[in-house]
């Protein structure tokens, strides 16, 4: 399905719902006191489902870092990209608001989780957080390019992407919270810790550095050239 066959409204609604679902399920699993494996699988499975559901409509970005990196390598135009980012931030914020109203102050809220907002371990400094988030997001983008963007990608929907998020959280959750997604992070942050701006830079800079690095690398050195794409299409025809 080409972009011209899908209205902008449909694409933005998909990005909003997808980011809402990721934030609502992901942050909700933390607020309910889930252990690291449960939280990782909650994020990974819901992302796999929403990416699969939206990839043929909006591309299934569900993440401002993904959208910005695709804008840089000209996979999406700037006007559309900015609208996507707005929809993503709105979807995550709606999820954060609902969670704050439904669960905050009840016995179900695990004390100290900050409404499921990723936060760094006390033993890691700003540069460490940025570095870890950059590496985790780089790996996420590698999965996105290799399983969804590249024309040679296997037809597995969003499951490779979701599973990469899950294993990233299993590794990095105890270090930085493994956000990898500024919208997912901000969706709950604005309702709990907005007075504290100290984490704002690290949870935008890290994912953006990782996403841009991987997208530039894959697009310039791994992606099939256009003539090879044509051969692949001819072969499949």
Tab-separated table of C-alpha atoms in Angstrom, residues 76-154:
chain	number	residue	atom	x	y	z
A	76	UNK	CA	9.626	10.365	4.946
A	77	UNK	CA	9.188	14.071	4.209
A	78	UNK	CA	9.674	16.629	6.967
A	79	UNK	CA	6.074	17.838	7.056
A	80	UNK	CA	4.726	14.317	7.484
A	81	UNK	CA	7.436	13.493	9.993
A	82	UNK	CA	6.609	16.442	12.220
A	83	UNK	CA	2.928	15.498	12.151
A	84	UNK	CA	3.863	11.929	13.108
A	85	UNK	CA	5.893	13.184	16.068
A	86	UNK	CA	2.991	15.317	17.249
A	87	UNK	CA	0.637	12.331	17.038
A	88	UNK	CA	3.103	10.109	18.890
A	89	UNK	CA	3.589	12.588	21.729
A	90	UNK	CA	-0.166	13.115	21.997
A	91	UNK	CA	-0.885	9.383	22.090
A	92	UNK	CA	1.699	8.773	24.802
A	93	UNK	CA	0.409	11.737	26.818
A	94	UNK	CA	-3.180	10.501	26.666
A	95	UNK	CA	-2.005	7.125	27.950
A	96	UNK	CA	-0.057	8.805	30.744
A	97	UNK	CA	-3.074	10.867	31.734
A	98	UNK	CA	-5.371	7.847	31.854
A	99	UNK	CA	-2.851	5.874	33.913
A	100	UNK	CA	-2.469	8.780	36.323
A	101	UNK	CA	-6.233	8.889	36.831
A	102	UNK	CA	-6.921	5.151	36.951
A	103	UNK	CA	-4.026	3.846	38.992
A	104	UNK	CA	-2.328	6.708	40.819
A	105	UNK	CA	-2.966	6.587	44.550
A	106	UNK	CA	-4.418	3.080	44.573
A	107	UNK	CA	-3.014	-0.053	46.124
A	108	UNK	CA	-2.061	-1.321	42.659
A	109	UNK	CA	0.654	1.295	42.151
A	110	UNK	CA	4.118	0.002	42.927
A	111	UNK	CA	5.803	2.646	45.090
A	112	UNK	CA	8.846	4.280	43.547
A	113	UNK	CA	8.220	3.409	39.895
A	114	UNK	CA	7.291	7.011	38.984
A	115	UNK	CA	4.254	5.908	36.956
A	116	UNK	CA	6.407	3.669	34.826
A	117	UNK	CA	8.744	6.420	33.616
A	118	UNK	CA	12.193	5.050	32.672
A	119	UNK	CA	14.868	6.439	34.990
A	120	UNK	CA	18.622	5.848	35.333
A	121	UNK	CA	20.247	3.736	37.998
A	122	UNK	CA	21.772	5.929	40.711
A	123	UNK	CA	25.253	4.742	39.775
A	124	UNK	CA	25.248	5.991	36.164
A	125	UNK	CA	25.953	9.549	35.023
A	126	UNK	CA	24.404	11.550	32.184
A	127	UNK	CA	26.905	10.440	29.549
A	128	UNK	CA	26.484	6.840	30.607
A	129	UNK	CA	22.720	7.072	30.190
A	130	UNK	CA	23.088	8.675	26.762
A	131	UNK	CA	25.568	5.991	25.680
A	132	UNK	CA	23.421	3.069	26.840
A	133	UNK	CA	20.248	4.530	25.336
A	134	UNK	CA	22.117	5.160	22.076
A	135	UNK	CA	23.324	1.553	21.862
A	136	UNK	CA	19.914	0.095	22.719
A	137	UNK	CA	18.187	2.335	20.166
A	138	UNK	CA	20.825	1.538	17.534
A	139	UNK	CA	19.968	-2.150	17.915
A	140	UNK	CA	16.254	-1.366	17.731
A	141	UNK	CA	16.744	0.572	14.487
A	142	UNK	CA	18.836	-2.263	13.066
A	143	UNK	CA	15.868	-4.563	13.645
A	144	UNK	CA	13.524	-2.013	12.056
A	145	UNK	CA	15.647	-1.625	8.943
A	146	UNK	CA	16.413	-5.330	8.616
A	147	UNK	CA	12.869	-6.613	9.129
A	148	UNK	CA	10.655	-3.802	7.846
A	149	UNK	CA	12.385	-1.123	5.743
A	150	UNK	CA	14.779	-3.165	3.597
A	151	UNK	CA	12.968	-4.620	0.547
A	152	UNK	CA	14.771	-7.916	1.238
A	153	UNK	CA	13.220	-8.091	4.721
A	154	UNK	CA	11.379	-11.275	5.747
